[in-house]
mmCIF file with all atom_site columns, C-alpha atoms in Angstrom:
data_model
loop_
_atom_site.group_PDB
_atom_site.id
_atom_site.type_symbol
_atom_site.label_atom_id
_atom_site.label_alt_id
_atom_site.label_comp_id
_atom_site.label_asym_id
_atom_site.label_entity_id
_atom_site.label_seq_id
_atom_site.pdbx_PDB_ins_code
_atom_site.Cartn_x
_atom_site.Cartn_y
_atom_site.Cartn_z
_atom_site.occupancy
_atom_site.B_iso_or_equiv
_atom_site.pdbx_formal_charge
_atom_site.auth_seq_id
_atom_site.auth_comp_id
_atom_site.auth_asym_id
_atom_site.auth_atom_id
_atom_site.pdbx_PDB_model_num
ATOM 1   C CA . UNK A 1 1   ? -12.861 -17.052 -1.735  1.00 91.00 ? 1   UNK A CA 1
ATOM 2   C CA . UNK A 1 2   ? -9.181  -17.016 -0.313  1.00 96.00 ? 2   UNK A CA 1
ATOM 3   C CA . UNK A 1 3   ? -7.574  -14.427 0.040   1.00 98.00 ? 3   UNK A CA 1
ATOM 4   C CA . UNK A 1 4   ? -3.916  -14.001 0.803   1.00 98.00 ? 4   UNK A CA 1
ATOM 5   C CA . UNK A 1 5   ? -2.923  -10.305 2.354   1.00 98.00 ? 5   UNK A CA 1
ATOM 6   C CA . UNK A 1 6   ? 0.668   -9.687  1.589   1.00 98.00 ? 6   UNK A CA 1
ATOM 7   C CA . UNK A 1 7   ? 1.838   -6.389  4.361   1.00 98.00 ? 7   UNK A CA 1
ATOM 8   C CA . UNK A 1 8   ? 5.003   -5.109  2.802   1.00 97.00 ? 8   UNK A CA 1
ATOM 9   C CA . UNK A 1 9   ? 5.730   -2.263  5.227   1.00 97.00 ? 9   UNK A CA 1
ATOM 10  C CA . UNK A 1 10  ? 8.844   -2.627  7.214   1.00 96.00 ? 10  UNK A CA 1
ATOM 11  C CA . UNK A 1 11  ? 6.863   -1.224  9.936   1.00 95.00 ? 11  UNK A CA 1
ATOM 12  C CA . UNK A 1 12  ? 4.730   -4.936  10.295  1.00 96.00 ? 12  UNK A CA 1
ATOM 13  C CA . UNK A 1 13  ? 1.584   -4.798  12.270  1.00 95.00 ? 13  UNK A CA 1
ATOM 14  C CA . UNK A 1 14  ? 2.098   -0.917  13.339  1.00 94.00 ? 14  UNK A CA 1
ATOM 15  C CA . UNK A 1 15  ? 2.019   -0.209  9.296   1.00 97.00 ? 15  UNK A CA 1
ATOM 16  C CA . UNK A 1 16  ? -0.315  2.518   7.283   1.00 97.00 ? 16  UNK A CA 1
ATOM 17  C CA . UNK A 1 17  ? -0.353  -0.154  4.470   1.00 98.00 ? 17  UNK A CA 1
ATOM 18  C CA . UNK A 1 18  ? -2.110  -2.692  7.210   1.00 98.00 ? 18  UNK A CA 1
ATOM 19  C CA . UNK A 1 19  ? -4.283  -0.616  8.325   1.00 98.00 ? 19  UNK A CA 1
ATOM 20  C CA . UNK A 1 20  ? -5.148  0.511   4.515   1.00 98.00 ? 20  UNK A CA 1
ATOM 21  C CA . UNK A 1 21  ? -5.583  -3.520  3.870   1.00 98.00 ? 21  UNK A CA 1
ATOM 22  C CA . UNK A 1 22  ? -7.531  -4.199  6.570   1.00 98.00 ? 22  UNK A CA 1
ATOM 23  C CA . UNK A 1 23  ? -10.425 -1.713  5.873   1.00 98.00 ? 23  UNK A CA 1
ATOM 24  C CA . UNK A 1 24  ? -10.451 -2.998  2.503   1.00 98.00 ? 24  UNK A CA 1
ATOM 25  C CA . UNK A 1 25  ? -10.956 -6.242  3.387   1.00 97.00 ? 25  UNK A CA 1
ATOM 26  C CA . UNK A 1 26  ? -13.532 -5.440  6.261   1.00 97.00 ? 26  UNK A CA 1
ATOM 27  C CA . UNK A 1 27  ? -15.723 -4.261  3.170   1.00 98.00 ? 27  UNK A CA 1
ATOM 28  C CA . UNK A 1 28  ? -14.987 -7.739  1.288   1.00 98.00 ? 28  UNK A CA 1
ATOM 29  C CA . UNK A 1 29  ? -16.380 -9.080  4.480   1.00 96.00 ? 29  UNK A CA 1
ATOM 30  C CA . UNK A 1 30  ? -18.851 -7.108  4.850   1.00 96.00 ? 30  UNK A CA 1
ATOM 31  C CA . UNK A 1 31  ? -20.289 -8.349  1.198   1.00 96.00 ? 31  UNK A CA 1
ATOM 32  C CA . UNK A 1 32  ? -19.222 -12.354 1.334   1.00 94.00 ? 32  UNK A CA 1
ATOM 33  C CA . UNK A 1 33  ? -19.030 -13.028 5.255   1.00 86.00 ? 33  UNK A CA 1
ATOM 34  C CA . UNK A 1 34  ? -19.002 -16.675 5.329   1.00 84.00 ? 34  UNK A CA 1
ATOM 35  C CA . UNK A 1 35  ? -17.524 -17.023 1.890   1.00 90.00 ? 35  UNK A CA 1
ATOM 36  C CA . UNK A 1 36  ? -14.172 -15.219 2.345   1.00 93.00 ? 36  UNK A CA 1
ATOM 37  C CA . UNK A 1 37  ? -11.140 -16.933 3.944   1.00 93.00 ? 37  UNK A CA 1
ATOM 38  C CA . UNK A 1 38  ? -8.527  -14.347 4.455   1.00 95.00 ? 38  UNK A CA 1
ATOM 39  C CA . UNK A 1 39  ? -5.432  -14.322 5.825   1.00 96.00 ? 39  UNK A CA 1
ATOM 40  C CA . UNK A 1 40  ? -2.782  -11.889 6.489   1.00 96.00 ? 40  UNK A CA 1
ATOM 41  C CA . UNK A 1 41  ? 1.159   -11.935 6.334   1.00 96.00 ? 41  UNK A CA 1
ATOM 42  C CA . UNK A 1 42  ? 2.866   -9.300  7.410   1.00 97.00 ? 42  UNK A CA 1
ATOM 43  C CA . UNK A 1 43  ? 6.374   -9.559  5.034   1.00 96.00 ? 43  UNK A CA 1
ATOM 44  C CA . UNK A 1 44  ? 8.879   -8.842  7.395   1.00 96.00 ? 44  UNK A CA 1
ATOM 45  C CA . UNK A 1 45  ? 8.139   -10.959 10.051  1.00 93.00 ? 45  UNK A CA 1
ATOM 46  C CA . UNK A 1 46  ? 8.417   -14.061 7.565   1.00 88.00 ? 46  UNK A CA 1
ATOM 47  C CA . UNK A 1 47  ? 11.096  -12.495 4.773   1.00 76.00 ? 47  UNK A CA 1
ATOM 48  C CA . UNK A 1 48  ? 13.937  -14.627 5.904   1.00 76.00 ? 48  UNK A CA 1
ATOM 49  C CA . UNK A 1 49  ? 11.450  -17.479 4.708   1.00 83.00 ? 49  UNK A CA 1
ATOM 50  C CA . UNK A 1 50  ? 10.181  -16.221 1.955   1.00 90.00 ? 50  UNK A CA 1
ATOM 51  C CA . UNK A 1 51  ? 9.169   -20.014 0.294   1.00 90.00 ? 51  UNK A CA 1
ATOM 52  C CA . UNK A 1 52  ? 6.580   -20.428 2.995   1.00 93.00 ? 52  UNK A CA 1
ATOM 53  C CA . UNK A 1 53  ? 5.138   -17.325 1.404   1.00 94.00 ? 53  UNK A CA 1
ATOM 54  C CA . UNK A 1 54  ? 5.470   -18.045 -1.850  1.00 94.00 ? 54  UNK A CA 1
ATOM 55  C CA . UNK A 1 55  ? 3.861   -22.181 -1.038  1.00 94.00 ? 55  UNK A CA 1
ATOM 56  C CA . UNK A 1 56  ? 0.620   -19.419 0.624   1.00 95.00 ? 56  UNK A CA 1
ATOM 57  C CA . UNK A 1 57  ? 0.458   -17.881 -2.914  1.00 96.00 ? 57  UNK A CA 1
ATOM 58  C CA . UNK A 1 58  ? 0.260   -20.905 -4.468  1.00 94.00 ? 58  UNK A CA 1
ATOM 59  C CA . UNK A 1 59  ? -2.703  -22.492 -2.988  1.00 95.00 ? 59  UNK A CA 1
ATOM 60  C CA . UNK A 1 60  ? -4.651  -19.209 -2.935  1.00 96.00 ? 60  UNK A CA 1
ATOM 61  C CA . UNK A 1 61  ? -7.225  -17.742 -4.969  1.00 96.00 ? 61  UNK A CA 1
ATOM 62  C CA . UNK A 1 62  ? -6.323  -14.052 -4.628  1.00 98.00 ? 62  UNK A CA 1
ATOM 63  C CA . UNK A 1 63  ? -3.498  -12.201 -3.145  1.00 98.00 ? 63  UNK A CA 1
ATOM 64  C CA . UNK A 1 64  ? -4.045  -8.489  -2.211  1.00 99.00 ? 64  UNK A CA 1
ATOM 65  C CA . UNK A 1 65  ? -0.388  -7.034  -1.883  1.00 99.00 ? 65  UNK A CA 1
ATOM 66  C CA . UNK A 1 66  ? -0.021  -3.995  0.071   1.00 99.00 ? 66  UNK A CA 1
ATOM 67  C CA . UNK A 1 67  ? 2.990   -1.918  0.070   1.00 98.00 ? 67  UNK A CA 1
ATOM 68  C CA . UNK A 1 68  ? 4.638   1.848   0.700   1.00 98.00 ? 68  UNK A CA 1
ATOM 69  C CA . UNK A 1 69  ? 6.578   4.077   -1.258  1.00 96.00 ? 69  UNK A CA 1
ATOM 70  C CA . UNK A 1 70  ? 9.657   5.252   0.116   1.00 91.00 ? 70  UNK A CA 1
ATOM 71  C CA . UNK A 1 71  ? 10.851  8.133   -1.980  1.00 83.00 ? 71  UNK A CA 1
ATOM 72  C CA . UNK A 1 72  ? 9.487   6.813   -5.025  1.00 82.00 ? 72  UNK A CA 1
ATOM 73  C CA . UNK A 1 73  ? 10.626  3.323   -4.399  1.00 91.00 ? 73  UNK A CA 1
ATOM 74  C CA . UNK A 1 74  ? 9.058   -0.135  -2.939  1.00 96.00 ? 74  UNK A CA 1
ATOM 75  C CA . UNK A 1 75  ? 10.595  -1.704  0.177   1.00 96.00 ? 75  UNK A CA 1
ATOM 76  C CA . UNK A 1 76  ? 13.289  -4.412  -0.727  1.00 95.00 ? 76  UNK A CA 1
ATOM 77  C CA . UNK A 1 77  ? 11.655  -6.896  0.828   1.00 95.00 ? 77  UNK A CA 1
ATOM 78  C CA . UNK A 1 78  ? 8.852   -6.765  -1.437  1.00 97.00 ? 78  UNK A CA 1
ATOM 79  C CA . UNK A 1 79  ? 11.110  -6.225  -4.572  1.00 96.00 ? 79  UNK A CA 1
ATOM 80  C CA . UNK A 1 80  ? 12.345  -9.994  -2.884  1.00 95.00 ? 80  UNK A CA 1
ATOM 81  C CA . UNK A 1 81  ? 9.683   -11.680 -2.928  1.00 96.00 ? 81  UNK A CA 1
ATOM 82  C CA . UNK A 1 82  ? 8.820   -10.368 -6.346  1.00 97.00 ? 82  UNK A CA 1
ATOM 83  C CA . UNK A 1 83  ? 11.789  -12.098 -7.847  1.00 95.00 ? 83  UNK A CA 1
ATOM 84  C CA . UNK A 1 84  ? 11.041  -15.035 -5.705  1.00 95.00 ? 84  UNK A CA 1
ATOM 85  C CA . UNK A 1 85  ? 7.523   -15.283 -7.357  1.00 96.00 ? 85  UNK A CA 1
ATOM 86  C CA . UNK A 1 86  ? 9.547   -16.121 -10.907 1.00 94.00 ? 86  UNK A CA 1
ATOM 87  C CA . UNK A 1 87  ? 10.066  -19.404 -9.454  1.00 92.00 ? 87  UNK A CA 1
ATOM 88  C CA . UNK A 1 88  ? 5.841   -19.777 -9.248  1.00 94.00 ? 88  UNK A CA 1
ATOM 89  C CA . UNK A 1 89  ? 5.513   -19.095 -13.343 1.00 92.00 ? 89  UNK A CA 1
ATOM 90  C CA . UNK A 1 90  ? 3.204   -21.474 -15.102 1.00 91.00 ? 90  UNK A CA 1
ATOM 91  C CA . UNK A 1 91  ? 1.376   -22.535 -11.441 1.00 94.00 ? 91  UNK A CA 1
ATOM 92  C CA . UNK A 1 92  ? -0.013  -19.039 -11.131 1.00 96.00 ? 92  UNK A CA 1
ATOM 93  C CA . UNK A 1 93  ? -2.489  -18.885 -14.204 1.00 95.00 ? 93  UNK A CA 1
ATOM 94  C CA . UNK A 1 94  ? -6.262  -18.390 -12.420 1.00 95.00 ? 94  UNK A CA 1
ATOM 95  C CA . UNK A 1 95  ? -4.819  -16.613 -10.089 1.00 97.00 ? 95  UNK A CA 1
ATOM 96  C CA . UNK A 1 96  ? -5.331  -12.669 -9.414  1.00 98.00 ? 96  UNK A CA 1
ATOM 97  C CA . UNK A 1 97  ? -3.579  -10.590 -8.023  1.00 99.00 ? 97  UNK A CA 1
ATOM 98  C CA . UNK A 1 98  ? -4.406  -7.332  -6.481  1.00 99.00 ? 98  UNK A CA 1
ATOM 99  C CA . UNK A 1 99  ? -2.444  -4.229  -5.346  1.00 99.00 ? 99  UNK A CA 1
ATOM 100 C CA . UNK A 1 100 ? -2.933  -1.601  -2.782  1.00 99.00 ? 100 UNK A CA 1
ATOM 101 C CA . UNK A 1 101 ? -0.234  1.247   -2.729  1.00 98.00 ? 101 UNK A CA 1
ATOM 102 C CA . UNK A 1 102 ? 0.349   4.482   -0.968  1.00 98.00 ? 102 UNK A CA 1
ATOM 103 C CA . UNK A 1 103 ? 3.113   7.236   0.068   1.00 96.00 ? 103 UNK A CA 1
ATOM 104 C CA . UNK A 1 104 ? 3.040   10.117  2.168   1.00 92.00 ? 104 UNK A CA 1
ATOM 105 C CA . UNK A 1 105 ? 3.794   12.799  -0.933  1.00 90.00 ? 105 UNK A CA 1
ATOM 106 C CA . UNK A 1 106 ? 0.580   14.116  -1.499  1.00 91.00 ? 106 UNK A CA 1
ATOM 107 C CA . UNK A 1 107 ? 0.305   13.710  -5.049  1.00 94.00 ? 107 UNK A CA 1
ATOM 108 C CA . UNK A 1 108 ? -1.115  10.537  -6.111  1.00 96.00 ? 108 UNK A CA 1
ATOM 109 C CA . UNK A 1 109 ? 1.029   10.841  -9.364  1.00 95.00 ? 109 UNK A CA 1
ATOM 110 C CA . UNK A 1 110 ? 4.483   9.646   -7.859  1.00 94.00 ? 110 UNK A CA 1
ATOM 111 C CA . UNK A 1 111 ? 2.674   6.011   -7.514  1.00 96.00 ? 111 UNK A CA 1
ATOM 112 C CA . UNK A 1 112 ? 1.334   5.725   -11.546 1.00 96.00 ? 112 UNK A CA 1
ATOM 113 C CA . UNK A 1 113 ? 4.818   4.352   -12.597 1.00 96.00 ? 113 UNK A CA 1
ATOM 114 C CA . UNK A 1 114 ? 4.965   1.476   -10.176 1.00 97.00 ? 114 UNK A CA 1
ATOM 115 C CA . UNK A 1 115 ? 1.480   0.713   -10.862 1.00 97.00 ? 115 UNK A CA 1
ATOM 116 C CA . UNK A 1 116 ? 2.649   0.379   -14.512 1.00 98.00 ? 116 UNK A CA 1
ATOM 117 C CA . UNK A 1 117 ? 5.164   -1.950  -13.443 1.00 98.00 ? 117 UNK A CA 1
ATOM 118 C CA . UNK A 1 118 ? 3.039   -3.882  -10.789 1.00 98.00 ? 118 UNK A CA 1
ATOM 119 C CA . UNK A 1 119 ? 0.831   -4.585  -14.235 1.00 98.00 ? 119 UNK A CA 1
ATOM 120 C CA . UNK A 1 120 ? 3.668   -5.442  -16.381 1.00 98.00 ? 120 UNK A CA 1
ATOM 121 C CA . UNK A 1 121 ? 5.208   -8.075  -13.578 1.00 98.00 ? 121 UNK A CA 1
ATOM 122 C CA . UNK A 1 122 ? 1.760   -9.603  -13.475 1.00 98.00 ? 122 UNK A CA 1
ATOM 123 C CA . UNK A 1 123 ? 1.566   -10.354 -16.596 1.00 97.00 ? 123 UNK A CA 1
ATOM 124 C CA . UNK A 1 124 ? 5.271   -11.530 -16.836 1.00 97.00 ? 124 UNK A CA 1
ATOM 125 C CA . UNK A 1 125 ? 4.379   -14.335 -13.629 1.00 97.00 ? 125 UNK A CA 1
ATOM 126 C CA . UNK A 1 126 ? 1.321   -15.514 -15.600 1.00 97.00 ? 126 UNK A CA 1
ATOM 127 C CA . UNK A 1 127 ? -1.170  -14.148 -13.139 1.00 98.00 ? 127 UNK A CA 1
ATOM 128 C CA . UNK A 1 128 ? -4.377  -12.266 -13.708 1.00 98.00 ? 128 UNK A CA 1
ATOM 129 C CA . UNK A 1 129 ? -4.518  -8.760  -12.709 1.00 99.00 ? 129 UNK A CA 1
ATOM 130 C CA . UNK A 1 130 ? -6.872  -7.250  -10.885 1.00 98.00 ? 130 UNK A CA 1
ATOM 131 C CA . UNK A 1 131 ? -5.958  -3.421  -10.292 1.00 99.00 ? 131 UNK A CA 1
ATOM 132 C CA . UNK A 1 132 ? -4.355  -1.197  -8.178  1.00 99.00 ? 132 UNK A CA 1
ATOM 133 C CA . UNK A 1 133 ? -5.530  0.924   -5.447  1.00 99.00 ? 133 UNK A CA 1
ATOM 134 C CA . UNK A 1 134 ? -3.339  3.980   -5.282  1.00 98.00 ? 134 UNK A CA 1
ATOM 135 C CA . UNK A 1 135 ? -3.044  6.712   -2.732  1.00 98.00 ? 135 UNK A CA 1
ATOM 136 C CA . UNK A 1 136 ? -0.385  9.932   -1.865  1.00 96.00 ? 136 UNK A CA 1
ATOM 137 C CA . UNK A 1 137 ? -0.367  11.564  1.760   1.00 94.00 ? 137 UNK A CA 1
ATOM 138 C CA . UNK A 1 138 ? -1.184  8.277   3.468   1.00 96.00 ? 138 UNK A CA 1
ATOM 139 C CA . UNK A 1 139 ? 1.833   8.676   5.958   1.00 90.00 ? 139 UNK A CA 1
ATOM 140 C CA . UNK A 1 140 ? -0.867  9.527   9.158   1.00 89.00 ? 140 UNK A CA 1
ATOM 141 C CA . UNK A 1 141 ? -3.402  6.696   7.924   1.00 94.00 ? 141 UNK A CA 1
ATOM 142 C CA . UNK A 1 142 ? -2.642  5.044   11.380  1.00 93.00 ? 142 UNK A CA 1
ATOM 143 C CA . UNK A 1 143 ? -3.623  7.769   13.194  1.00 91.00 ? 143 UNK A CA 1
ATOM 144 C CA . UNK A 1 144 ? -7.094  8.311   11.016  1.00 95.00 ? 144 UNK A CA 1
ATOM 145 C CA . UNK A 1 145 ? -10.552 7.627   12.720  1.00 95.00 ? 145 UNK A CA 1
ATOM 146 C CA . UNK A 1 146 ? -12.646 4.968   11.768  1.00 92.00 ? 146 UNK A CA 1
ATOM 147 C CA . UNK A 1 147 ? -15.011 7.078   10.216  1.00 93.00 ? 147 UNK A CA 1
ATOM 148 C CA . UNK A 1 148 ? -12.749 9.598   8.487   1.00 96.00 ? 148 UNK A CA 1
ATOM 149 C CA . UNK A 1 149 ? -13.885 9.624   4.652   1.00 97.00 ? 149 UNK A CA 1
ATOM 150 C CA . UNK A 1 150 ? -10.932 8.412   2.922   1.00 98.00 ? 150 UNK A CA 1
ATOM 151 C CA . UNK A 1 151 ? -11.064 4.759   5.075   1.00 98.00 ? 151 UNK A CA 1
ATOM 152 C CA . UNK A 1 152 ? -14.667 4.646   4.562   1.00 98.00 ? 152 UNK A CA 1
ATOM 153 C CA . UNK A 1 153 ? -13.860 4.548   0.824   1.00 98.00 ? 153 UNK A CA 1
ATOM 154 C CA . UNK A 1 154 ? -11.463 1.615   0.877   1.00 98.00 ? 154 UNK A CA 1
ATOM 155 C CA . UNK A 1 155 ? -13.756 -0.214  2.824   1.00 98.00 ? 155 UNK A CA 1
ATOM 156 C CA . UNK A 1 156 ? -16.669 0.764   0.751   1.00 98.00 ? 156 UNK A CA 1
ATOM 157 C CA . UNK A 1 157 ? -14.261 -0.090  -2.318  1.00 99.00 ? 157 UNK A CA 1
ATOM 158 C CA . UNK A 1 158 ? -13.437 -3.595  -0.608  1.00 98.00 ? 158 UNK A CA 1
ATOM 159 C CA . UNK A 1 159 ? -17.475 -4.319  -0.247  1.00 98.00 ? 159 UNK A CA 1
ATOM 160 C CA . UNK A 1 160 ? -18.006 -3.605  -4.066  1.00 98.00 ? 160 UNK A CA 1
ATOM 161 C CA . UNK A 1 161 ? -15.403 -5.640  -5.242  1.00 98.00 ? 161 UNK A CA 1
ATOM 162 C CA . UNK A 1 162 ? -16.959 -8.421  -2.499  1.00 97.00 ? 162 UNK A CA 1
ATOM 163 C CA . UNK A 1 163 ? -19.875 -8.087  -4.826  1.00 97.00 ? 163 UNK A CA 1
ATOM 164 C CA . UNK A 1 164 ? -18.404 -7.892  -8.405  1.00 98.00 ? 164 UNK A CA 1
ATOM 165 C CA . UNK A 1 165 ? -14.697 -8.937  -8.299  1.00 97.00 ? 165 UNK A CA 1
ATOM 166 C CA . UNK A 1 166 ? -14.004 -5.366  -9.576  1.00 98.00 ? 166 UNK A CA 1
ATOM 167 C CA . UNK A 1 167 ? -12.436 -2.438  -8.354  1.00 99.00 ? 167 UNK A CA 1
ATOM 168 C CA . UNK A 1 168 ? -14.917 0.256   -8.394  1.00 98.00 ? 168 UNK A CA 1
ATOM 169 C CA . UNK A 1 169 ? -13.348 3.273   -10.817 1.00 98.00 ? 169 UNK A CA 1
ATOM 170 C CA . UNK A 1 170 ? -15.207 6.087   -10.203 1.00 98.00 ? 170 UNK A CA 1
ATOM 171 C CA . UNK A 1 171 ? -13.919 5.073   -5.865  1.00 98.00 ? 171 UNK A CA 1
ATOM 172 C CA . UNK A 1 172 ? -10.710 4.563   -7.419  1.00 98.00 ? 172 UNK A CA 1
ATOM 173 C CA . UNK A 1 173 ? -10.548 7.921   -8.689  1.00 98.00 ? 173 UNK A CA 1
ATOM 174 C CA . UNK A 1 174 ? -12.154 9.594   -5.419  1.00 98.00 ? 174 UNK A CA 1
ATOM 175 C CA . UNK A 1 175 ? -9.185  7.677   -3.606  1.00 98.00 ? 175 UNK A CA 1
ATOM 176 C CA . UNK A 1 176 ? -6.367  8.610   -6.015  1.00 98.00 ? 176 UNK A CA 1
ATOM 177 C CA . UNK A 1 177 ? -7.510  12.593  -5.455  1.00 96.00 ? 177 UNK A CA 1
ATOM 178 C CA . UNK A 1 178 ? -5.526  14.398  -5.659  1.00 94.00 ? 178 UNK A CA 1
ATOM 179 C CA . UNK A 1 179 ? -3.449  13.068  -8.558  1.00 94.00 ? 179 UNK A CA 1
ATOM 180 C CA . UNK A 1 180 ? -1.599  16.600  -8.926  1.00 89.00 ? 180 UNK A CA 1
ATOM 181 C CA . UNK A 1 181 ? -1.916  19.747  -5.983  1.00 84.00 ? 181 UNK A CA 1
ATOM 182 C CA . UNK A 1 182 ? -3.111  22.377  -7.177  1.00 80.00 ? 182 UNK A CA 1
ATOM 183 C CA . UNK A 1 183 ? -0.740  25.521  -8.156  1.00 80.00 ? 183 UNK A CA 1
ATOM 184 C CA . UNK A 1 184 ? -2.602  27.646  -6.103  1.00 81.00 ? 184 UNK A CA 1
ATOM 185 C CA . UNK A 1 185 ? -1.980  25.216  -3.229  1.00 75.00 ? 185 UNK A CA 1
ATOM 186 C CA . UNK A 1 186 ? 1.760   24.793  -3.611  1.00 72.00 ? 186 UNK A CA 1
ATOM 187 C CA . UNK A 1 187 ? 2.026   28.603  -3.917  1.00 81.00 ? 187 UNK A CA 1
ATOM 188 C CA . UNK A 1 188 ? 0.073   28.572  -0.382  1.00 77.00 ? 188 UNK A CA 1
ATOM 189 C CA . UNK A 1 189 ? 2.605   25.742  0.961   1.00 74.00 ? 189 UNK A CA 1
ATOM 190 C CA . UNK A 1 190 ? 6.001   27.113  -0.575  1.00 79.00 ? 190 UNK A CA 1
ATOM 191 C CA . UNK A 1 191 ? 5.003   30.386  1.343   1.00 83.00 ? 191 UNK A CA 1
ATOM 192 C CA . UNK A 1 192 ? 4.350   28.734  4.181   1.00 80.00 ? 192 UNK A CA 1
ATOM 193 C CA . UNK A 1 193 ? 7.275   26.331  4.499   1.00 82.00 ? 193 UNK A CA 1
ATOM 194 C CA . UNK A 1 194 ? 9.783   28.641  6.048   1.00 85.00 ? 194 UNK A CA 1
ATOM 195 C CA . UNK A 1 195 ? 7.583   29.018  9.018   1.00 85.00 ? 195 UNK A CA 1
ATOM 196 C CA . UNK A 1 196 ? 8.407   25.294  10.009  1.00 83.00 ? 196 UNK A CA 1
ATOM 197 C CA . UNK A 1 197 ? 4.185   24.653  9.841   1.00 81.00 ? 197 UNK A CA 1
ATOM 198 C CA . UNK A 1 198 ? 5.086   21.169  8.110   1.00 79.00 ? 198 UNK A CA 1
ATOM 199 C CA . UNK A 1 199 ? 8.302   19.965  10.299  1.00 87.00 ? 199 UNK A CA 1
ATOM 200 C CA . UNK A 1 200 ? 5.820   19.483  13.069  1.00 86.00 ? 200 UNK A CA 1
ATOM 201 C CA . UNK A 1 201 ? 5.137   15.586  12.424  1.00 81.00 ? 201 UNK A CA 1
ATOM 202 C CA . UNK A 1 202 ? 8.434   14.769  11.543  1.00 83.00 ? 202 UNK A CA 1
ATOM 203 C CA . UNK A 1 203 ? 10.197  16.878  14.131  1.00 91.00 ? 203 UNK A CA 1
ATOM 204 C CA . UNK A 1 204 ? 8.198   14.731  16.573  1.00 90.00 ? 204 UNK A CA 1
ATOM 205 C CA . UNK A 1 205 ? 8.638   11.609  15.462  1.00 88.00 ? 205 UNK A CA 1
ATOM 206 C CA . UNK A 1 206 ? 12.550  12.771  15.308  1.00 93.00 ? 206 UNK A CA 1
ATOM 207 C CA . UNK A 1 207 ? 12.067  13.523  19.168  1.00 95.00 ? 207 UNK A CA 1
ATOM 208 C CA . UNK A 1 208 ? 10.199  10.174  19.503  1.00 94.00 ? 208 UNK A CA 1
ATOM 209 C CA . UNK A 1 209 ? 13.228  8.503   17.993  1.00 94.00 ? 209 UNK A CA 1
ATOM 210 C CA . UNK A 1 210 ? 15.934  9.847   20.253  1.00 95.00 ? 210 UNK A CA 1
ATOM 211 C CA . UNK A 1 211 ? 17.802  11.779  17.148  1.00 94.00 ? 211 UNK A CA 1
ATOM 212 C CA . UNK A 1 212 ? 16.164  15.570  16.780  1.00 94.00 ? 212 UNK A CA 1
ATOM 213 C CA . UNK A 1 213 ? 19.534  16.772  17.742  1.00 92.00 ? 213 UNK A CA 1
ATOM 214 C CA . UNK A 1 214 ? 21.553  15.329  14.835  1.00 92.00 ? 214 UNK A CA 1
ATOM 215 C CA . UNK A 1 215 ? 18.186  16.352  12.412  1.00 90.00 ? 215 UNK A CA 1
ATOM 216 C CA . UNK A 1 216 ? 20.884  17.930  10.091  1.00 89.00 ? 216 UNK A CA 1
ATOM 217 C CA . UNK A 1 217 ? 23.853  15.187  9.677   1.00 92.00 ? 217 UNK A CA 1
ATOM 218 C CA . UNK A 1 218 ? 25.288  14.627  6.824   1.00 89.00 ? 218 UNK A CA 1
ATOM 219 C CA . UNK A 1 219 ? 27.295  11.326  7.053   1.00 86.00 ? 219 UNK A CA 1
ATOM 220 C CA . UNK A 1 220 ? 27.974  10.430  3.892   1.00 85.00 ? 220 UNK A CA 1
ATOM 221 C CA . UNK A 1 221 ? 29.862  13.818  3.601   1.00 83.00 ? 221 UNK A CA 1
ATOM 222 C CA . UNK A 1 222 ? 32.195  13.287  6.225   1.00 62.00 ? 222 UNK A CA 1
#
């Protein structure tokens, strides 16, 4: 089998969405070993090219495209190279395509209507589709163990889909939870919130970034 890994994350090789990929395909590994030929392309590193991508999708088998959600949108890059795959229609029949998608809201919900679409533009190119792999509050998954639950899945979900050439459901559903929070949880979180519990991560990666000073800016207003 080859099998073409498509990294949409602006962030490259340091990306959640990589290390979500790779797990998944350490479990297709795991179940074909010598059969599989992967490789991985990590989008913006090869965007201002995107034809050599497109001549990879051609001659593959599979291509497993793995993306985040920015505030309920996909990075333009990938959007890109979706309307660059119109040029592929009628050479892409046989071929299946696979998504993996995640965002650091914790609801799993905000990603159903781009996996909607993600179906629909399959269809449209004249590929086969082979699912989507959907998952909110994935903004840390770099900084996960090995062995914390939620990567074991993915690879475990990678390993059956080795065997079968199907996404798993029931592990699709176990990955996707939770699809809503629970009210008794937001109630928790909204009176929580004030205390600055949750501006923890984000005030440190402000630090990290040089700009926790000018945290409150509004540029567009001046």
């Amino acid at each position: 089998m080859r099998l073409l890994v498509i990294n949409g994350s602006p962030r490259g090789s340091r990306s959640n969405s990589l290390v979500i990929a790779n797990h998944f395909l350490s479990g297709i590994k795991a179940a074909l070993q010598n059969d599989l030929q992967p490789e991985v392309v990590n989008l913006i590193e090869e965007h201002s090219a995107l034809s050599d991508v497109t001549d990879r999708i051609a001659v593959t088998d599979k291509v497993l495209f793995a993306f985040p959600l920015y505030v309920d949108s996909m990075p333009g890059l990938v959007m890109g190279l979706f309307e660059t795959l119109y040029n592929l229609r009628g050479r892409l029949s046989g071929k299946e395509f696979l998504f993996s998608i995640q965002c650091g809201f914790p609801e799993t919900l905000n990603l159903r209507f781009v996996e909607r679409y993600l179906q629909k533009l399959t269809g449209r190119l004249g590929a086969d589709y082979g699912g989507c792999i959907s998952r909110g509050g994935m903004e840390g998954a770099r900084f996960l163990s090995e062995d914390s639950q939620i990567l074991q899945r993915y690879r475990e979900l990678g390993e059956i889909y080795g065997k079968t050439g199907k996404l798993d459901k029931d592990l699709l559903g176990k990955i996707a939870d939770p699809e809503r929070i629970p009210l008794a949880a937001k109630a928790i979180a909204l009176a929580l919130s004030p205390i600055g519990i949750f501006d923890k991560y984000w005030n440190k990666q402000l630090k990290s970034n040089g700009v926790f000073r000018r945290r409150n800016d509004r540029p567009y207003e001046e």
